[in-house]
GROMACS .gro file of C-alpha atoms in nm:
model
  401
    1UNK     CA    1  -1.931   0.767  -1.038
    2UNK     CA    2  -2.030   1.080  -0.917
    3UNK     CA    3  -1.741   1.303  -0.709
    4UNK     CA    4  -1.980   1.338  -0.448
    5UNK     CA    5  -1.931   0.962  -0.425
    6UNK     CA    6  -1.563   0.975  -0.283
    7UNK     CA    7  -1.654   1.150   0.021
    8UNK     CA    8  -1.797   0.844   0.170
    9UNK     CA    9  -1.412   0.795   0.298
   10UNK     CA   10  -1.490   1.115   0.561
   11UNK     CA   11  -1.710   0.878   0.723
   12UNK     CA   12  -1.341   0.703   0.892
   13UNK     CA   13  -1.287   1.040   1.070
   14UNK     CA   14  -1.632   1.071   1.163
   15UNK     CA   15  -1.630   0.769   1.388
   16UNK     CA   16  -1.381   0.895   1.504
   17UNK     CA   17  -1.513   1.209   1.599
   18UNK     CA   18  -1.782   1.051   1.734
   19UNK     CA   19  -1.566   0.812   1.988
   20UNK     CA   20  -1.485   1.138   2.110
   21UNK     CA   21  -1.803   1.270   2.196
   22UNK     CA   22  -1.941   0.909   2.326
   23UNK     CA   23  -1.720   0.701   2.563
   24UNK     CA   24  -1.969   0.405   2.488
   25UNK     CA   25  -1.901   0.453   2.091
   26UNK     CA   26  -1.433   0.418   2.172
   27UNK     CA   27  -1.499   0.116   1.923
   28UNK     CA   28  -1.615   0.280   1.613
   29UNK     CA   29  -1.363   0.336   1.399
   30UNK     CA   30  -1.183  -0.014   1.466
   31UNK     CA   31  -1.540  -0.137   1.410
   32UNK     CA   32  -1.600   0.034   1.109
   33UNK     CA   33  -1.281  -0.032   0.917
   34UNK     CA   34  -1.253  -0.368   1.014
   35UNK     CA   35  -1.596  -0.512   1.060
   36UNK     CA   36  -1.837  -0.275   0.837
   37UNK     CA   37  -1.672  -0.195   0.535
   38UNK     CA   38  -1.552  -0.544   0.476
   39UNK     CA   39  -1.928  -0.700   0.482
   40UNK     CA   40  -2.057  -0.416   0.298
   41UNK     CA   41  -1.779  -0.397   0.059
   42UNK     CA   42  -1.841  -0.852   0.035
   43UNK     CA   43  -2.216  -0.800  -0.015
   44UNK     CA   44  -2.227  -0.559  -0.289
   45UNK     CA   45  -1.973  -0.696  -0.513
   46UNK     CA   46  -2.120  -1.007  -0.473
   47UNK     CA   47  -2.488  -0.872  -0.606
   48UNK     CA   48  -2.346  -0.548  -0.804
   49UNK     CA   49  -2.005  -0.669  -0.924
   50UNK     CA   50  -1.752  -0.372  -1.027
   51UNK     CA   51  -1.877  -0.069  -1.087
   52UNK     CA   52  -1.625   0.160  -1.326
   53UNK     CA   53  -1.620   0.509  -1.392
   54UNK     CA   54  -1.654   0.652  -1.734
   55UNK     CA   55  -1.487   0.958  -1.761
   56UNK     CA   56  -1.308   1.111  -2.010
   57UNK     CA   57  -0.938   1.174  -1.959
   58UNK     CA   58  -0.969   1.581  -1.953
   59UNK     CA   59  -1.291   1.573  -1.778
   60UNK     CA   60  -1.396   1.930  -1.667
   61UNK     CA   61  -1.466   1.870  -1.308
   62UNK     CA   62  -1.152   1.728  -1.253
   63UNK     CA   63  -1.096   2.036  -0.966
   64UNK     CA   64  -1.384   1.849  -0.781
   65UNK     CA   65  -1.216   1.517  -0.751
   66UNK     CA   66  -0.916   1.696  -0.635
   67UNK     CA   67  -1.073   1.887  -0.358
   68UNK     CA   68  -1.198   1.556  -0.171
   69UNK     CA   69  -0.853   1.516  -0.116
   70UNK     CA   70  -0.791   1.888   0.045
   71UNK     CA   71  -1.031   1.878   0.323
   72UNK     CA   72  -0.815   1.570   0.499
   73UNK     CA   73  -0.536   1.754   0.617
   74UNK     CA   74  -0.745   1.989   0.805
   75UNK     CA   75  -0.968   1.752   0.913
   76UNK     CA   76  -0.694   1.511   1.033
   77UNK     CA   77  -0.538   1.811   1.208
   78UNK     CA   78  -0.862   1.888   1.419
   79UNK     CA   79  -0.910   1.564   1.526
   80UNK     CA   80  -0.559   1.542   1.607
   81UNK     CA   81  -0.609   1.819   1.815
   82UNK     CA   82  -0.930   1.723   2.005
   83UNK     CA   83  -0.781   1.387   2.074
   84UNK     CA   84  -0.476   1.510   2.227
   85UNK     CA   85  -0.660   1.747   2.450
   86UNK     CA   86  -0.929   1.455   2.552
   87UNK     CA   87  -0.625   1.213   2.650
   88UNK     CA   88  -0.459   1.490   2.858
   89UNK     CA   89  -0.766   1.591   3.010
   90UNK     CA   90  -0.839   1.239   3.113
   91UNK     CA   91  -0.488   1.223   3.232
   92UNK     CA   92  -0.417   0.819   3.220
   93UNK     CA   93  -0.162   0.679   3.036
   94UNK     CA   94  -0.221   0.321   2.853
   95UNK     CA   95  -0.537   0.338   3.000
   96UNK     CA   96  -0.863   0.193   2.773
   97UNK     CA   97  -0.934   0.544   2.712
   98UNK     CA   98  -0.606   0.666   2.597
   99UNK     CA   99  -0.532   0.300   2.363
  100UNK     CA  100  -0.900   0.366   2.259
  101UNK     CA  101  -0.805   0.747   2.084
  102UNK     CA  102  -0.477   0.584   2.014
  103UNK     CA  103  -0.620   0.338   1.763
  104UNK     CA  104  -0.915   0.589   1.631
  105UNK     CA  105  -0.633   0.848   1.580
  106UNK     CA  106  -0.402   0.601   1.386
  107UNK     CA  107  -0.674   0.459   1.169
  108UNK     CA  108  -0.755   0.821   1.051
  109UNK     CA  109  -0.371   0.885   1.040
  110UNK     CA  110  -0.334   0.568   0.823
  111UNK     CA  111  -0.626   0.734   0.604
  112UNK     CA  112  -0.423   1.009   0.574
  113UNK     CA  113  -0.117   0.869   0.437
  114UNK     CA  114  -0.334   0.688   0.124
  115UNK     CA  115  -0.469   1.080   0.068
  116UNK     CA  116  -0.090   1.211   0.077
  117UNK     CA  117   0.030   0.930  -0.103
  118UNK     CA  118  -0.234   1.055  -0.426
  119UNK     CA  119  -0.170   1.443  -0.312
  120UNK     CA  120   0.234   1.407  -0.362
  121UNK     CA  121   0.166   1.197  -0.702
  122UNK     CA  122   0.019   1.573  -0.826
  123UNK     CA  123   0.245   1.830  -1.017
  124UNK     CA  124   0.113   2.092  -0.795
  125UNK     CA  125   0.373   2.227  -0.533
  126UNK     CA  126   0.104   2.310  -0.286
  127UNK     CA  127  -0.035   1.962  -0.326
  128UNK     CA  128   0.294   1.766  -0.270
  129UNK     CA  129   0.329   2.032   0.044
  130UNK     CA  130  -0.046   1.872   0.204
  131UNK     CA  131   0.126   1.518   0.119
  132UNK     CA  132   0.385   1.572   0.308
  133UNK     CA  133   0.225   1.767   0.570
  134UNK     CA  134  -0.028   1.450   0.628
  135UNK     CA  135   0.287   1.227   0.648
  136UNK     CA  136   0.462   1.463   0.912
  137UNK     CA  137   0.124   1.376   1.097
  138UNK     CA  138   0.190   1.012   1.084
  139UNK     CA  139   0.570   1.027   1.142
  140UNK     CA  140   0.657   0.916   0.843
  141UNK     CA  141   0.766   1.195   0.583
  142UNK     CA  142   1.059   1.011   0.451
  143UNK     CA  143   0.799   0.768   0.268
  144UNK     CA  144   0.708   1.053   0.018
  145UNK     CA  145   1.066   1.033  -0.128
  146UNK     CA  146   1.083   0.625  -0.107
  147UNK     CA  147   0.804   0.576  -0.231
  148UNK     CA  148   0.821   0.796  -0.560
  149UNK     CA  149   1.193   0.758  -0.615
  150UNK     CA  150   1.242   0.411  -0.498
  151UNK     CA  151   0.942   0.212  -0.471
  152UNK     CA  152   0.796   0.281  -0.850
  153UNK     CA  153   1.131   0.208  -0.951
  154UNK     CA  154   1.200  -0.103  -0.795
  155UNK     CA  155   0.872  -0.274  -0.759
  156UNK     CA  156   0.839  -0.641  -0.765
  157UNK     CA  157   1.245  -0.685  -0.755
  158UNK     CA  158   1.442  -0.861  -0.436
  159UNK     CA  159   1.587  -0.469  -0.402
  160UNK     CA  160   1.218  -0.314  -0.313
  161UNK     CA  161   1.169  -0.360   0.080
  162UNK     CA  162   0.810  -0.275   0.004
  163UNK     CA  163   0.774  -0.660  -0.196
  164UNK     CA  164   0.671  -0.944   0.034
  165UNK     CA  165   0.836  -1.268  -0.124
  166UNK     CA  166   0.606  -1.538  -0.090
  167UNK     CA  167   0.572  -1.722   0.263
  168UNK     CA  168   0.723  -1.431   0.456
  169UNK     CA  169   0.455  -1.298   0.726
  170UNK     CA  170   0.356  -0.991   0.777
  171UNK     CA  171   0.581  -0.980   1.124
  172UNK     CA  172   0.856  -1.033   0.958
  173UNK     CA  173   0.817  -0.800   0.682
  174UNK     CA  174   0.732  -0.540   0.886
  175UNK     CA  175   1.090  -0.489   1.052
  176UNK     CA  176   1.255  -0.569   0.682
  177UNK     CA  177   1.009  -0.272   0.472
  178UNK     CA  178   1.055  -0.002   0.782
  179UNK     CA  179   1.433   0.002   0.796
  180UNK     CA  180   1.494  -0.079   0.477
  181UNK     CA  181   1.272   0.167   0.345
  182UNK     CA  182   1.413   0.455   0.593
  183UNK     CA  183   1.811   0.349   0.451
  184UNK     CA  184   1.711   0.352   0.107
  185UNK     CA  185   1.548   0.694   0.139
  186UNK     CA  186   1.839   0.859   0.315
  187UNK     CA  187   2.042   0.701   0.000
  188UNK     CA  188   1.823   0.883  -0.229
  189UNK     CA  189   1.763   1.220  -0.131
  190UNK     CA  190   1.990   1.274   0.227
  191UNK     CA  191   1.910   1.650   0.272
  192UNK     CA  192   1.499   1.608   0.203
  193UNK     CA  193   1.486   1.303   0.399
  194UNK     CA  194   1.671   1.543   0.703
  195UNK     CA  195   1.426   1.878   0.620
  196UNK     CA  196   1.155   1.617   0.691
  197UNK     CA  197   1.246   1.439   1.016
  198UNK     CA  198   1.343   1.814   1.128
  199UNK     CA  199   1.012   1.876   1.048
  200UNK     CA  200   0.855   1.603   1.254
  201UNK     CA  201   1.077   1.686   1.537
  202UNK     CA  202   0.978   2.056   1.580
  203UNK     CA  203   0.605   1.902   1.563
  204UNK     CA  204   0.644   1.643   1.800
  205UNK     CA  205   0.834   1.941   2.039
  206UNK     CA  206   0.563   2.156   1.962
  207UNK     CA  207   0.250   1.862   2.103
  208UNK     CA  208   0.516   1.836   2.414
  209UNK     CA  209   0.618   2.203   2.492
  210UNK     CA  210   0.208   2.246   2.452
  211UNK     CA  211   0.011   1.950   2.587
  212UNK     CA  212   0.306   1.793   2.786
  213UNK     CA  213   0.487   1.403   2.803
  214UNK     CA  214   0.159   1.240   2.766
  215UNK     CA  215   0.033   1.392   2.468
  216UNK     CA  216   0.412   1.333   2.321
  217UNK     CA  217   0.323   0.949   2.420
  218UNK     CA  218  -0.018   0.999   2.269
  219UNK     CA  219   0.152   1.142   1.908
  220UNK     CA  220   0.388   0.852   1.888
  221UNK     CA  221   0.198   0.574   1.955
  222UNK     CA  222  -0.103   0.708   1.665
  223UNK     CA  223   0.190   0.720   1.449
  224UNK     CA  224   0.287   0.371   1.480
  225UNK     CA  225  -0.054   0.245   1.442
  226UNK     CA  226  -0.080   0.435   1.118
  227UNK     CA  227   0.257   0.303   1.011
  228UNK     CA  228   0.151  -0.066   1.112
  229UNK     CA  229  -0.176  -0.055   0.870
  230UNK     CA  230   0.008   0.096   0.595
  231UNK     CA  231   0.263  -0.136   0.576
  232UNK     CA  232  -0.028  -0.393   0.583
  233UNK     CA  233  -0.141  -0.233   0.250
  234UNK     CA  234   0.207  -0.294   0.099
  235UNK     CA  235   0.221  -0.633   0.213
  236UNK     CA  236  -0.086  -0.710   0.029
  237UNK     CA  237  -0.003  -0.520  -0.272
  238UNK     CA  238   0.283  -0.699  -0.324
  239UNK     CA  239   0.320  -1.048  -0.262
  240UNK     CA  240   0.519  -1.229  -0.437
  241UNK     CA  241   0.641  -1.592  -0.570
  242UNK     CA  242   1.016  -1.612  -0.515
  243UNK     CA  243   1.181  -1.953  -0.607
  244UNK     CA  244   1.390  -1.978  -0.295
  245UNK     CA  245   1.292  -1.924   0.082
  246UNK     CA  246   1.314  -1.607   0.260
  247UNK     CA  247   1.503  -1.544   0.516
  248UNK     CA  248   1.271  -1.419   0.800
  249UNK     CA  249   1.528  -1.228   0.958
  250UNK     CA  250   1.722  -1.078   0.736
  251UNK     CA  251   1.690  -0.745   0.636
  252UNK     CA  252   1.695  -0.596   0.263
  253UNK     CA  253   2.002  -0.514   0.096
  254UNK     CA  254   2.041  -0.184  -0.119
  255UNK     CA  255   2.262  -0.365  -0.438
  256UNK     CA  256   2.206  -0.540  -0.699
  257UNK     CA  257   2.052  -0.928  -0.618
  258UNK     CA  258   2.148  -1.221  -0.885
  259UNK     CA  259   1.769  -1.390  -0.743
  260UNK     CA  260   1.549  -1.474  -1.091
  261UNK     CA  261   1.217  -1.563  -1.077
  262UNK     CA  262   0.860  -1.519  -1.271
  263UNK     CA  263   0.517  -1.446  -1.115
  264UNK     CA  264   0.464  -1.092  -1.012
  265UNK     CA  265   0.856  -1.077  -0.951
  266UNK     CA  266   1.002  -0.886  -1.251
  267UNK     CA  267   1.246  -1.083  -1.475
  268UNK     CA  268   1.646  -0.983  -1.433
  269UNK     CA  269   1.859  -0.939  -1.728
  270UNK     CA  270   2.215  -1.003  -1.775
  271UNK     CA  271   2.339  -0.652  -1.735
  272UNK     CA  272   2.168  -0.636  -1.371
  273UNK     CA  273   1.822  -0.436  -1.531
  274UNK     CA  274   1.489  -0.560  -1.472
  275UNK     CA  275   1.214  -0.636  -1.730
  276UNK     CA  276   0.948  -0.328  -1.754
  277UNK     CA  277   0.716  -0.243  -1.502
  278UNK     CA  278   0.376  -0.409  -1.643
  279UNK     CA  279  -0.032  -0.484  -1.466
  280UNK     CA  280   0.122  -0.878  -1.353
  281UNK     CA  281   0.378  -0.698  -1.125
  282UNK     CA  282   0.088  -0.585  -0.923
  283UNK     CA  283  -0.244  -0.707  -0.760
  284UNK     CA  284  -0.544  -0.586  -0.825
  285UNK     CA  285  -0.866  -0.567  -0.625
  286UNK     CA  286  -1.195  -0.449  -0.828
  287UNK     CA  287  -1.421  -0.404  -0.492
  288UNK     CA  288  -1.662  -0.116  -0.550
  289UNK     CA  289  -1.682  -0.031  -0.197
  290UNK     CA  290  -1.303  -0.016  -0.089
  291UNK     CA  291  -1.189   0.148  -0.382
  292UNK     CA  292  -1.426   0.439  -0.305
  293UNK     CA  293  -1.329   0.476   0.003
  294UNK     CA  294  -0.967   0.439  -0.057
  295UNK     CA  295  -0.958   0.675  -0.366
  296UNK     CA  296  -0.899   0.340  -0.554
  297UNK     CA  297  -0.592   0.248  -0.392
  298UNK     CA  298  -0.671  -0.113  -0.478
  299UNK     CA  299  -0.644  -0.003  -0.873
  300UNK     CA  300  -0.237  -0.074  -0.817
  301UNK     CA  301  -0.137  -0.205  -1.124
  302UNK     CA  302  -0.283   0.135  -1.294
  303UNK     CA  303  -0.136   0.329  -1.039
  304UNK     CA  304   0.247   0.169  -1.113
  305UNK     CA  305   0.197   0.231  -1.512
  306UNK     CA  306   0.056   0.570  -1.482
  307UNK     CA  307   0.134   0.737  -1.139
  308UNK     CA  308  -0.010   1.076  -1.216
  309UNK     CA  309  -0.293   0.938  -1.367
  310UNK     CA  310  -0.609   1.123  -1.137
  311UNK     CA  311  -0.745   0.826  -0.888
  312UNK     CA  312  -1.046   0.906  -1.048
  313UNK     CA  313  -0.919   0.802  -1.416
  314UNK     CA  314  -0.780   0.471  -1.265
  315UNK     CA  315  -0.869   0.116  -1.420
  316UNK     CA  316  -0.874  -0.230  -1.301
  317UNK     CA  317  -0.606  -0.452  -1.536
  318UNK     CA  318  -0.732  -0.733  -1.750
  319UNK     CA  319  -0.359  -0.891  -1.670
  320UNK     CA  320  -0.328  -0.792  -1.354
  321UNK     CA  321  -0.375  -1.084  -1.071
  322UNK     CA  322  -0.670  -1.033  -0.858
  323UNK     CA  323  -0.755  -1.029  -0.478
  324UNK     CA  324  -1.015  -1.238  -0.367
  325UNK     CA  325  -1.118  -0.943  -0.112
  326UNK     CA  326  -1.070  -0.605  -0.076
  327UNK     CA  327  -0.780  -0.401   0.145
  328UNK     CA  328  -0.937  -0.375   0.457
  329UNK     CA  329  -1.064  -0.801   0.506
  330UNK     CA  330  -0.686  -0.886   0.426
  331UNK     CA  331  -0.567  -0.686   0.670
  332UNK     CA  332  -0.743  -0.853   0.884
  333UNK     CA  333  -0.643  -1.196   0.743
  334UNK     CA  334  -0.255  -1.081   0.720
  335UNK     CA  335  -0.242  -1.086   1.125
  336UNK     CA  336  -0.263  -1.433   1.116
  337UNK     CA  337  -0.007  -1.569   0.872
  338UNK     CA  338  -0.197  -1.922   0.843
  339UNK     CA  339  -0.521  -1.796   0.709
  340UNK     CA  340  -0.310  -1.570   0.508
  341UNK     CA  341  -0.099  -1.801   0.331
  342UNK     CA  342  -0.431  -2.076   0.348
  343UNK     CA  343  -0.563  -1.768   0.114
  344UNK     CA  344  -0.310  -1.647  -0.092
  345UNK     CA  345  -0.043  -1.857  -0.203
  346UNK     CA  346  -0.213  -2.103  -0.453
  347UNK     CA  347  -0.338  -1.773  -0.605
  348UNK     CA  348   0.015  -1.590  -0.679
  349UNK     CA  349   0.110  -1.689  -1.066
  350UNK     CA  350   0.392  -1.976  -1.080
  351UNK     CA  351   0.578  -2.111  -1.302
  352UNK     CA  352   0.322  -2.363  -1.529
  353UNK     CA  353   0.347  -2.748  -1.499
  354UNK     CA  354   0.471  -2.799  -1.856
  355UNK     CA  355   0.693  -2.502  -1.901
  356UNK     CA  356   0.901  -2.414  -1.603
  357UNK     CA  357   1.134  -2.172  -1.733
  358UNK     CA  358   0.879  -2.012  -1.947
  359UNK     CA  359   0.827  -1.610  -1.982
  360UNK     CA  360   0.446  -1.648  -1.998
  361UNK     CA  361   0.302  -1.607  -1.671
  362UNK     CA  362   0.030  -1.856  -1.454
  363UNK     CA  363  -0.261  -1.731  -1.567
  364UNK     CA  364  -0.330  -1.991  -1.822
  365UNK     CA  365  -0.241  -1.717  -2.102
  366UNK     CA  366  -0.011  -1.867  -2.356
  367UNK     CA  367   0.364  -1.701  -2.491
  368UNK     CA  368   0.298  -1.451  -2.725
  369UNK     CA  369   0.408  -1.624  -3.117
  370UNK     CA  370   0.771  -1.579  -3.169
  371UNK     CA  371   0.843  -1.551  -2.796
  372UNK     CA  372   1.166  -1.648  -2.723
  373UNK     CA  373   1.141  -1.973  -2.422
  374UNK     CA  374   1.373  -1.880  -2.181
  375UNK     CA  375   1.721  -2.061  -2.128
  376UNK     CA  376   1.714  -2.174  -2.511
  377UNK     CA  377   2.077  -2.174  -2.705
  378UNK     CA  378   1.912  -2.059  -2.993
  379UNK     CA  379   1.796  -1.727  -2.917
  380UNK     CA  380   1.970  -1.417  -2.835
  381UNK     CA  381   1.722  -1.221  -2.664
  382UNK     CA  382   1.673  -1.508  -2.415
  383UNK     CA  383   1.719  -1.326  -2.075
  384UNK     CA  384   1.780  -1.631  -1.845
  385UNK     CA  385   2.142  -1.855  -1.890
  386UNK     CA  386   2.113  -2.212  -1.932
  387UNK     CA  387   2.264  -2.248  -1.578
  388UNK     CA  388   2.006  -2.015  -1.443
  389UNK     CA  389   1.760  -2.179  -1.652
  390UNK     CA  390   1.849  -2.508  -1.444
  391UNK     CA  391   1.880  -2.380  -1.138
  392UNK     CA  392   1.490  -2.244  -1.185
  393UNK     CA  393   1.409  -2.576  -1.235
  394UNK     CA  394   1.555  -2.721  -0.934
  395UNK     CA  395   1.330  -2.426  -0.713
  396UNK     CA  396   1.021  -2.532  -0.872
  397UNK     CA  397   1.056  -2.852  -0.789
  398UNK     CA  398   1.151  -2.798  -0.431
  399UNK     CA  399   0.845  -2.574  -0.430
  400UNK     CA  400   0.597  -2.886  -0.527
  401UNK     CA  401   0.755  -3.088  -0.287
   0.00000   0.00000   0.00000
């Protein structure tokens, strides 16, 4: 695809723009993230199917793709801007016109974390600066460093706050990955983690000491909308099949968990290590539309095995498990947990029928020759015990039933 293509994804701050101009047009951007782009997205896979790039890995334009990504911060910033002065102009807190910018304001915010989540991927120093500048925005720079140092790392384990285990709703994940996320980051790098909420601080003082309380209000609240729909994102990106219930209240621990299981959860060793990162730890979703528009985003599996491959560069997984929709329908389908799991569990890979403690996964694939079945006496690479081997069993039973 053409560069030119990717810019499609300024139309989010547009309608935003435009709710500004036009109190009849407050609904846009909801509208249009929500309502358009899903149909669209629906309606042109369904005739045109996926539509890949091919581009070679040191193509010469590569500067181009990168500079979609530059114009967001100071387009975000603008809009931030105009949107703070509209609310205090209009001088009404938690009226429809101030929860109206709110939501137009986190949408675009929420766009900008997916931009500073490829910008702080980059070598560049002044790149990873924008990243983090766009998360500031959102009030939530601490994600840069959990996200490269722990989330990559721990993907698709019980230790990763950021992996749903299957049958836990979004409102309950949403407490567990927002704490547990903030701990683990203070764990990781302390004094970044503090440069970065000093950061947001002295911008949040600086909207107050300018605008006032209610633009302070205003700030927050757009942050915790863009928070909310990221998390979303995560949520669908990592679902997973977990042999025993979760607990729906309990929050993520930050040590080592003895929990086994197959599926898009990564296999545990003896020695506490986890199998390596591969495309079924993932989900995939090969949606033209929404991958444009999300500088393919929804090309995870890719993203884990290569994270500074360019978003233009990235490749849907033959062995990664796909999504039957793109981002933006499921997170409308996450809010209720019902439809959600009516969708989405019979579709995250199990254990097979006939071989319950085996390391090939549900996709009808079978083992590899000379792959060791797992729990067997006779083979010392086997990475599950006979008792655990049992005890897998047992889950997968109670999970038919």
């Amino acid at each position: 695809m053409h560069w030119s293509v990717y810019y499609v994804a300024y139309l989010l701050p547009l309608t935003a723009f435009l709710g500004l101009w036009s109190e009849r047009a407050w609904f846009l951007t909801p509208a249009f993230s929500y309502g358009l782009v899903p149909a669209v997205d629906l309606i042109f896979h369904r005739v045109w199917g996926e539509v890949d790039d091919e581009l070679s890995p040191d193509d010469e334009y590569a500067w181009v793709y990168r500079a979609t990504l530059w114009a967001w911060p100071l387009v975000e910033t603008v809009l931030m801007v105009r949107s703070i002065q509209d609310v205090v102009r209009d001088g009404r807190v938690f009226s429809w016109r101030f929860c109206a910018r709110v939501l137009a304001m986190g949408f675009v915010s929420a766009g900008g974390i997916n931009v500073a989540h490829e910008l702080f991927h980059k070598s560049s120093t002044a790149e990873k600066c924008l990243g983090r500048f766009l998360l500031i925005l959102a009030g939530y720079g601490h994600f840069h460093v959990e996200h490269t140092l722990g989330h990559h790392r721990r993907v698709a384990t019980p230790e990763d706050p950021a992996t749903a285990p299957l049958g836990q709703s979004f409102y309950a994940f949403f407490p567990r990955v927002v704490w547990g996320s903030w701990c683990h980051a203070w764990s990781l790098r302390p004094r970044e983690v503090a440069a970065l909420v000093l950061a947001e601080t002295l911008g949040a003082a600086v909207v107050c000491t300018s605008w006032g309380l209610l633009a302070m209000v205003f700030f927050a609240a757009q942050a915790l909308v863009a928070i909310f729909i990221l998390e979303k994102i995560n949520y669908i990106e990592q679902y997973v099949w977990s042999p025993s219930s979760p607990n729906f209240l309990s929050l993520p621990t930050l040590t080592p968990s003895p929990t086994y299981s197959y599926g898009l959860r990564r296999i545990q060793h003896y020695d506490g290590s986890f199998e390596k990162i591969g495309p079924q730890h993932s989900w995939d979703a090969p949606q033209t539309v929404t991958n444009v528009m999300l500088f393919k985003l929804q090309r995870h599996s890719d993203h884990h095995l290569h994270s500074r491959k360019p978003y233009q560069h990235l490749a849907t997984q033959k062995r990664s498990p796909k999504l039957p929709f793109g981002y933006p329908t499921l997170a409308v389908l996450v809010m209720v947990p019902p439809l959600w799991r009516a969708l989405m569990d019979h579709r995250v890979p199990v254990p097979r029928e006939d071989s319950r403690t085996s390391l090939s996964y549900a996709t009808g694939r079978p083992e590899r020759p000379g792959m060791a079945r797992a729990g067997t006496s006779d083979s010392p690479t086997s990475s599950v015990s006979p008792d655990q081997d049992r005890c897998l069993r047992k889950a997968a039973a109670a999970c038919d039933k």
